[in-house]
C-alpha positions as protocol buffer text, in pm:
chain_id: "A"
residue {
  index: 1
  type: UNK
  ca { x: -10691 y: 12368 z: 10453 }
}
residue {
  index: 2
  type: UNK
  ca { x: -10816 y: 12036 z: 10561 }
}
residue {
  index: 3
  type: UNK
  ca { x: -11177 y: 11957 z: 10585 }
}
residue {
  index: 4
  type: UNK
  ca { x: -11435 y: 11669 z: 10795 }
}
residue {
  index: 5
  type: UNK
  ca { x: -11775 y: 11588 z: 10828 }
}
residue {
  index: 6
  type: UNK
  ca { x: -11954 y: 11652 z: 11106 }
}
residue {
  index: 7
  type: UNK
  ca { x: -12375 y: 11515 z: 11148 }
}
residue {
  index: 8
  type: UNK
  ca { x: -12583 y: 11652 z: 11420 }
}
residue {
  index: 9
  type: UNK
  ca { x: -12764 y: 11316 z: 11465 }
}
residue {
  index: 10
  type: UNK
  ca { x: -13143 y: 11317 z: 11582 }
}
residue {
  index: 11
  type: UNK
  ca { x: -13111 y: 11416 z: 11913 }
}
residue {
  index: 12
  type: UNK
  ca { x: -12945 y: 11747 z: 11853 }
}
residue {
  index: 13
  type: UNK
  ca { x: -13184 y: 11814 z: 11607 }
}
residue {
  index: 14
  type: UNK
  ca { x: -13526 y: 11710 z: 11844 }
}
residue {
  index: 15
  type: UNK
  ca { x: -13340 y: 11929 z: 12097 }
}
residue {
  index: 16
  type: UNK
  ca { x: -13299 y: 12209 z: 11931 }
}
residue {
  index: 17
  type: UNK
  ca { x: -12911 y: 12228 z: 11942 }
}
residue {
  index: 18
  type: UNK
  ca { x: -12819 y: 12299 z: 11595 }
}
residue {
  index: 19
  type: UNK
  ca { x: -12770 y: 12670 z: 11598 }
}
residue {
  index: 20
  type: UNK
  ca { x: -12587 y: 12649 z: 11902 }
}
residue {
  index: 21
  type: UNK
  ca { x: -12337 y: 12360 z: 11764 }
}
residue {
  index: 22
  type: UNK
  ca { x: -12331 y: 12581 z: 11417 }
}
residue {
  index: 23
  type: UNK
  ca { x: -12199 y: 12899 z: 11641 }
}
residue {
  index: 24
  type: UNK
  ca { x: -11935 y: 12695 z: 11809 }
}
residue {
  index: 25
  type: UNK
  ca { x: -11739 y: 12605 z: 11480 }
}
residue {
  index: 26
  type: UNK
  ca { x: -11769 y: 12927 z: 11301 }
}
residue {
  index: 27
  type: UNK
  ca { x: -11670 y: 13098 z: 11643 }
}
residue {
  index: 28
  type: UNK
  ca { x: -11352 y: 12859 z: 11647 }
}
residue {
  index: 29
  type: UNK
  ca { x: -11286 y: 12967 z: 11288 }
}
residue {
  index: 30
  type: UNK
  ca { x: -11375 y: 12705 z: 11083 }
}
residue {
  index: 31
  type: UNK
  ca { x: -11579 y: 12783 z: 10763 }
}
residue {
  index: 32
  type: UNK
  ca { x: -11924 y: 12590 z: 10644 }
}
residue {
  index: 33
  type: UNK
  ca { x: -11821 y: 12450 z: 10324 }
}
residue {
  index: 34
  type: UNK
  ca { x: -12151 y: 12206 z: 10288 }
}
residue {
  index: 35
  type: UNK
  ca { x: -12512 y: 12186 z: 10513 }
}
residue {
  index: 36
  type: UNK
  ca { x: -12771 y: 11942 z: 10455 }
}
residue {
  index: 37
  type: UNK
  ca { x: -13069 y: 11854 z: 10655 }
}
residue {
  index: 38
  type: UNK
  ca { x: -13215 y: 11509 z: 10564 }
}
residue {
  index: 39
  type: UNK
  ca { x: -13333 y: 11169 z: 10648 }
}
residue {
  index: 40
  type: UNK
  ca { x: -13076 y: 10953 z: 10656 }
}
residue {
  index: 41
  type: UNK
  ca { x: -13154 y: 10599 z: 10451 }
}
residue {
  index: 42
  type: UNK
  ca { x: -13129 y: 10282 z: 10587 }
}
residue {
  index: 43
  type: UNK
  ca { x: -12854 y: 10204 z: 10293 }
}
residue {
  index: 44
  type: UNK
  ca { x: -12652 y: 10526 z: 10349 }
}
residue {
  index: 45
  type: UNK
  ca { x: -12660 y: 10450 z: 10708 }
}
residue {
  index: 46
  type: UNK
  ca { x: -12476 y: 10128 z: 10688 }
}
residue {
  index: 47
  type: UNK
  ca { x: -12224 y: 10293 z: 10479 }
}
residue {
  index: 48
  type: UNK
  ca { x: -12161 y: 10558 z: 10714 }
}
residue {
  index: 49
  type: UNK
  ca { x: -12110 y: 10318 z: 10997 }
}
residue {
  index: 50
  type: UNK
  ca { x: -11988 y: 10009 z: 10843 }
}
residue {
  index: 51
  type: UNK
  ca { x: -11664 y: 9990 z: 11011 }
}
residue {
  index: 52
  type: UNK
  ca { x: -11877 y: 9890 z: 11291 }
}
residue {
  index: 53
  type: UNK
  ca { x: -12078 y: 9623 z: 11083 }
}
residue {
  index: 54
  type: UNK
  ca { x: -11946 y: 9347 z: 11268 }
}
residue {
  index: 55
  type: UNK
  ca { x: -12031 y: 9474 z: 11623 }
}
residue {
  index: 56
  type: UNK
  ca { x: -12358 y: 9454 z: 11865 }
}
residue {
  index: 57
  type: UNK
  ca { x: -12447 y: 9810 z: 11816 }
}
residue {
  index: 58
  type: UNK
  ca { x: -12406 y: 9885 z: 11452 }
}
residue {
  index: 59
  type: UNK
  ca { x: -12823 y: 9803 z: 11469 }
}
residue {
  index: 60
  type: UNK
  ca { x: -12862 y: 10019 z: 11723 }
}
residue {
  index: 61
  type: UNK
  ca { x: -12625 y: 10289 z: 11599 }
}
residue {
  index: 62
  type: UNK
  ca { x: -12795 y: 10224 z: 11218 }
}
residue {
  index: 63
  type: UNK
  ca { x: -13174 y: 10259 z: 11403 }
}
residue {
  index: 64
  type: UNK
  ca { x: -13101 y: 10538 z: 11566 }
}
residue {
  index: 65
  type: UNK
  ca { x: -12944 y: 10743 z: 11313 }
}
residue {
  index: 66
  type: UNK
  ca { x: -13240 y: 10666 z: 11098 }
}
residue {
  index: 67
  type: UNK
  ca { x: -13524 y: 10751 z: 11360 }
}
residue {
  index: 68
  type: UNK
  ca { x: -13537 y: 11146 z: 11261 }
}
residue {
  index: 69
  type: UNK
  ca { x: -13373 y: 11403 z: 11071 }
}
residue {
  index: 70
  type: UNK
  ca { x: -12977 y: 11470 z: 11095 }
}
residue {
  index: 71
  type: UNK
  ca { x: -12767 y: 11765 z: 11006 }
}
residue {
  index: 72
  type: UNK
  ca { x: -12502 y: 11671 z: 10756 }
}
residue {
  index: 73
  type: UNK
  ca { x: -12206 y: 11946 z: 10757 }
}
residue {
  index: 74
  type: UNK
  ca { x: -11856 y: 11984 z: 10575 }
}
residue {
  index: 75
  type: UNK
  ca { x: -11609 y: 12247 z: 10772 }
}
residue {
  index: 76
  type: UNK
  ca { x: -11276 y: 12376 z: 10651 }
}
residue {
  index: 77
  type: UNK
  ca { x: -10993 y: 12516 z: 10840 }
}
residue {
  index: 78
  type: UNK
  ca { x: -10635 y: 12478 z: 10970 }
}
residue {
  index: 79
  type: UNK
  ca { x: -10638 y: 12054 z: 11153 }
}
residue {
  index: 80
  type: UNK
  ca { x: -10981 y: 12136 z: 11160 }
}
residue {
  index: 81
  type: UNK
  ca { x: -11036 y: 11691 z: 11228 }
}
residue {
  index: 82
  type: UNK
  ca { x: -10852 y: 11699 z: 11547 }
}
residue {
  index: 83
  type: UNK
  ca { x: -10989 y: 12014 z: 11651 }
}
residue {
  index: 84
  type: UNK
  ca { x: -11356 y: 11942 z: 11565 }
}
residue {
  index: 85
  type: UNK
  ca { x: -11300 y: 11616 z: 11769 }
}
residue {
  index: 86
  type: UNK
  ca { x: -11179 y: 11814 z: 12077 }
}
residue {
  index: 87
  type: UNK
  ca { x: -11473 y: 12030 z: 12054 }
}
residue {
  index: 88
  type: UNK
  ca { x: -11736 y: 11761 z: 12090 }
}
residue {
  index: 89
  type: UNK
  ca { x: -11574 y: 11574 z: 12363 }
}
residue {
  index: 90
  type: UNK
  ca { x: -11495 y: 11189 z: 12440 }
}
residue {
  index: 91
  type: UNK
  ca { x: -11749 y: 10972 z: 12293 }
}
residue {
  index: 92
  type: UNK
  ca { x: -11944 y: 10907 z: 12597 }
}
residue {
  index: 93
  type: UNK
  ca { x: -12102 y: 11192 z: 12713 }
}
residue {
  index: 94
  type: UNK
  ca { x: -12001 y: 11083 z: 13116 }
}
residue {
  index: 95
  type: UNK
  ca { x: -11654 y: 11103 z: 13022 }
}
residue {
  index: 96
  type: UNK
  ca { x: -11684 y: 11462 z: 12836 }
}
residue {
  index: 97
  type: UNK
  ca { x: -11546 y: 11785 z: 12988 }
}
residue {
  index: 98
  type: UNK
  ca { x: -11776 y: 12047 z: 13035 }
}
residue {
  index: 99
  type: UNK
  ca { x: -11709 y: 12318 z: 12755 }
}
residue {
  index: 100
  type: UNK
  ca { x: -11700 y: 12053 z: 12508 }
}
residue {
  index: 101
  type: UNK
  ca { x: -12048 y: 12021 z: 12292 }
}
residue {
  index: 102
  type: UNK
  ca { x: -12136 y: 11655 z: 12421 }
}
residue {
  index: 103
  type: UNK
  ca { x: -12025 y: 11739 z: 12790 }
}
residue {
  index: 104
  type: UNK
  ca { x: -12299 y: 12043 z: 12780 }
}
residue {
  index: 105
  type: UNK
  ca { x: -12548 y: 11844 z: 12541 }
}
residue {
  index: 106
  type: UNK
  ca { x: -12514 y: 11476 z: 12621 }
}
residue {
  index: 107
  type: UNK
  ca { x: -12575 y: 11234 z: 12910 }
}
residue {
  index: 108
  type: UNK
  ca { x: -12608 y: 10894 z: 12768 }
}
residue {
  index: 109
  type: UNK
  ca { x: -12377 y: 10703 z: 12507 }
}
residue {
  index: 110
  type: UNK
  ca { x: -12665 y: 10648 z: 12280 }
}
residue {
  index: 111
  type: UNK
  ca { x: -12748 y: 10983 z: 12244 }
}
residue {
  index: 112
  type: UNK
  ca { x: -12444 y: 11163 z: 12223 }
}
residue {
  index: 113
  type: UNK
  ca { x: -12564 y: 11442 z: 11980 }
}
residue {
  index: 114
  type: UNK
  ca { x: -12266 y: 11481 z: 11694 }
}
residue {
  index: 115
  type: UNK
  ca { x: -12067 y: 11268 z: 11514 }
}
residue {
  index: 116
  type: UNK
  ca { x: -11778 y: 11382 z: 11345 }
}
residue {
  index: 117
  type: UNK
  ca { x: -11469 y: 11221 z: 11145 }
}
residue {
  index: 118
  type: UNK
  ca { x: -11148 y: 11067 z: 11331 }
}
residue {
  index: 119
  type: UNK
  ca { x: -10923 y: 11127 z: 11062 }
}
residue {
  index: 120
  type: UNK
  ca { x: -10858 y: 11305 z: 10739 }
}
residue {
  index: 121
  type: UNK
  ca { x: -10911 y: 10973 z: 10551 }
}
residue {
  index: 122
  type: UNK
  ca { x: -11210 y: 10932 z: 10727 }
}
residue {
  index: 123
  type: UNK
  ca { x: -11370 y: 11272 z: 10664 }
}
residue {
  index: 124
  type: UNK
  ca { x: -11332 y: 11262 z: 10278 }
}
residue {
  index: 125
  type: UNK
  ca { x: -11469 y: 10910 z: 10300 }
}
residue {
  index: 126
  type: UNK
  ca { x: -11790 y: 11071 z: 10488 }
}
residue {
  index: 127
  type: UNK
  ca { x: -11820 y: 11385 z: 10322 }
}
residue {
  index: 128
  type: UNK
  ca { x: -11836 y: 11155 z: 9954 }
}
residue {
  index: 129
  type: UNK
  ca { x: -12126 y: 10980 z: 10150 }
}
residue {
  index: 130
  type: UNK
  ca { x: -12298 y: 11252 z: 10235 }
}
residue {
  index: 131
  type: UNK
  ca { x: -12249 y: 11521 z: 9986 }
}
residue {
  index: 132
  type: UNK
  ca { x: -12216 y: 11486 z: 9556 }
}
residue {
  index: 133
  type: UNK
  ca { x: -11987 y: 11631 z: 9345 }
}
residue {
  index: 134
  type: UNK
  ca { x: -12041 y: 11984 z: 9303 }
}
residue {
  index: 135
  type: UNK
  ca { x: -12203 y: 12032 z: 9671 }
}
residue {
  index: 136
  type: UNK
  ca { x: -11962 y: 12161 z: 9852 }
}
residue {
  index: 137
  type: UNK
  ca { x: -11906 y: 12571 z: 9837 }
}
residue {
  index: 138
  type: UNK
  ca { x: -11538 y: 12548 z: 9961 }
}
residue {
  index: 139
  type: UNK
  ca { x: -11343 y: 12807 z: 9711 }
}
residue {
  index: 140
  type: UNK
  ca { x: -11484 y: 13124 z: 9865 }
}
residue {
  index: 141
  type: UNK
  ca { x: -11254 y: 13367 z: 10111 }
}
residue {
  index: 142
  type: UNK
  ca { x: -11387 y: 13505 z: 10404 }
}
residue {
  index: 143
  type: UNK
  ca { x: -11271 y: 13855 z: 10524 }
}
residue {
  index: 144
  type: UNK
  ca { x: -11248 y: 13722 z: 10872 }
}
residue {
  index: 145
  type: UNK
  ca { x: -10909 y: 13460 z: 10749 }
}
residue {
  index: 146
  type: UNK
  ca { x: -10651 y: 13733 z: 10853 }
}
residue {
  index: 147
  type: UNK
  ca { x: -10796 y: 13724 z: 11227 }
}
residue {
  index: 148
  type: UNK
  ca { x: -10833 y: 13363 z: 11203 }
}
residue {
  index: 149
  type: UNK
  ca { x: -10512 y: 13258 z: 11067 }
}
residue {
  index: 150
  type: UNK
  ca { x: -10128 y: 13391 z: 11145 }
}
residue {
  index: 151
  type: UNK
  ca { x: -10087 y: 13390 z: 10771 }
}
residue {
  index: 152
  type: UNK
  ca { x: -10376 y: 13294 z: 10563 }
}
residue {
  index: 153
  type: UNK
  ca { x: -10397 y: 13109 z: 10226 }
}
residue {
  index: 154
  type: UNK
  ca { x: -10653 y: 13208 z: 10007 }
}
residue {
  index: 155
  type: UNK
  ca { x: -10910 y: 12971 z: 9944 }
}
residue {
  index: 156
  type: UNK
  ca { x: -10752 y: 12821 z: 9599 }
}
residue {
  index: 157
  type: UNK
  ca { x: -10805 y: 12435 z: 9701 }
}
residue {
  index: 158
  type: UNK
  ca { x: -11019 y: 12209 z: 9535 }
}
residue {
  index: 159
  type: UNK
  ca { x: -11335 y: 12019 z: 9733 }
}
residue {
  index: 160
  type: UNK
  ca { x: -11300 y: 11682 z: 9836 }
}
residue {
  index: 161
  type: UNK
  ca { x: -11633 y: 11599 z: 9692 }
}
């Protein structure tokens, strides 16, 4: 079972979205293994995003981010990166299919409602930002697997965090 990150940033959550985006991933499958609403520091910010230190938006982005609460998730489930990353849709909302969460959500790049890892490296990078050790509840099985999954494994994996 592979696992990512995925933040509702402050638009979703001003908007009222994050039931709605919630639904989406445990209707896919995937299982919550870690929910947090917070403010997002300044410091923690900049960590998130520092790949992007060196560009003209990381102030923006690192503003932004900061400007309200966010929803800080950890979901589990069969290439559950690539599939979480299909679900939200391209990056800017314009060029998002309908169906997708940011091509029913979003309508300008800087508000583009979710953020969610590009890679497994990436997610357990993002999830050890925003969760401790010990957060994450990912060693439970859910009677739903065997509808889910062609042949489940039970949930015998340790947490990234």
């Amino acid at each position: 079972m592979e696992q990512t990150f995925i933040a509702l940033k402050p638009d979703a959550v001003q908007r009222g979205y994050i039931g709605e985006i919630i639904q989406r991933f445990e209707r896919k499958g995937f299982k919550l293994a870690g929910l947090k609403l917070m403010h997002l520091s300044r410091e923690k910010a900049e960590t998130h995003y520092g790949e992007h230190k060196d560009k003209p938006f990381f102030g923006g982005l690192v503003e932004f981010i900061t400007s309200g609460p966010i929803v800080a998730m950890a979901w589990e489930g069969n290439n559950v990166v690539a599939e979480a990353r299909k679900m939200m849709g391209a990056t800017n909302p314009k060029d998002s299919a309908p169906g997708t969460i940011r091509g029913d959500f979003a309508v300008d790049l800087g508000r583009n409602i979710i953020h969610g890892s590009d890679s497994v490296e990436s997610a357990q990078r993002e999830l050890s930002i925003f969760f401790e050790p010990g957060e994450l509840v990912c060693n439970w099985d859910r009677s739903t697997e065997k509808w889910v999954y062609e042949k489940p494994e039970p949930a015998k994996q340790a947490c990234s965090v």
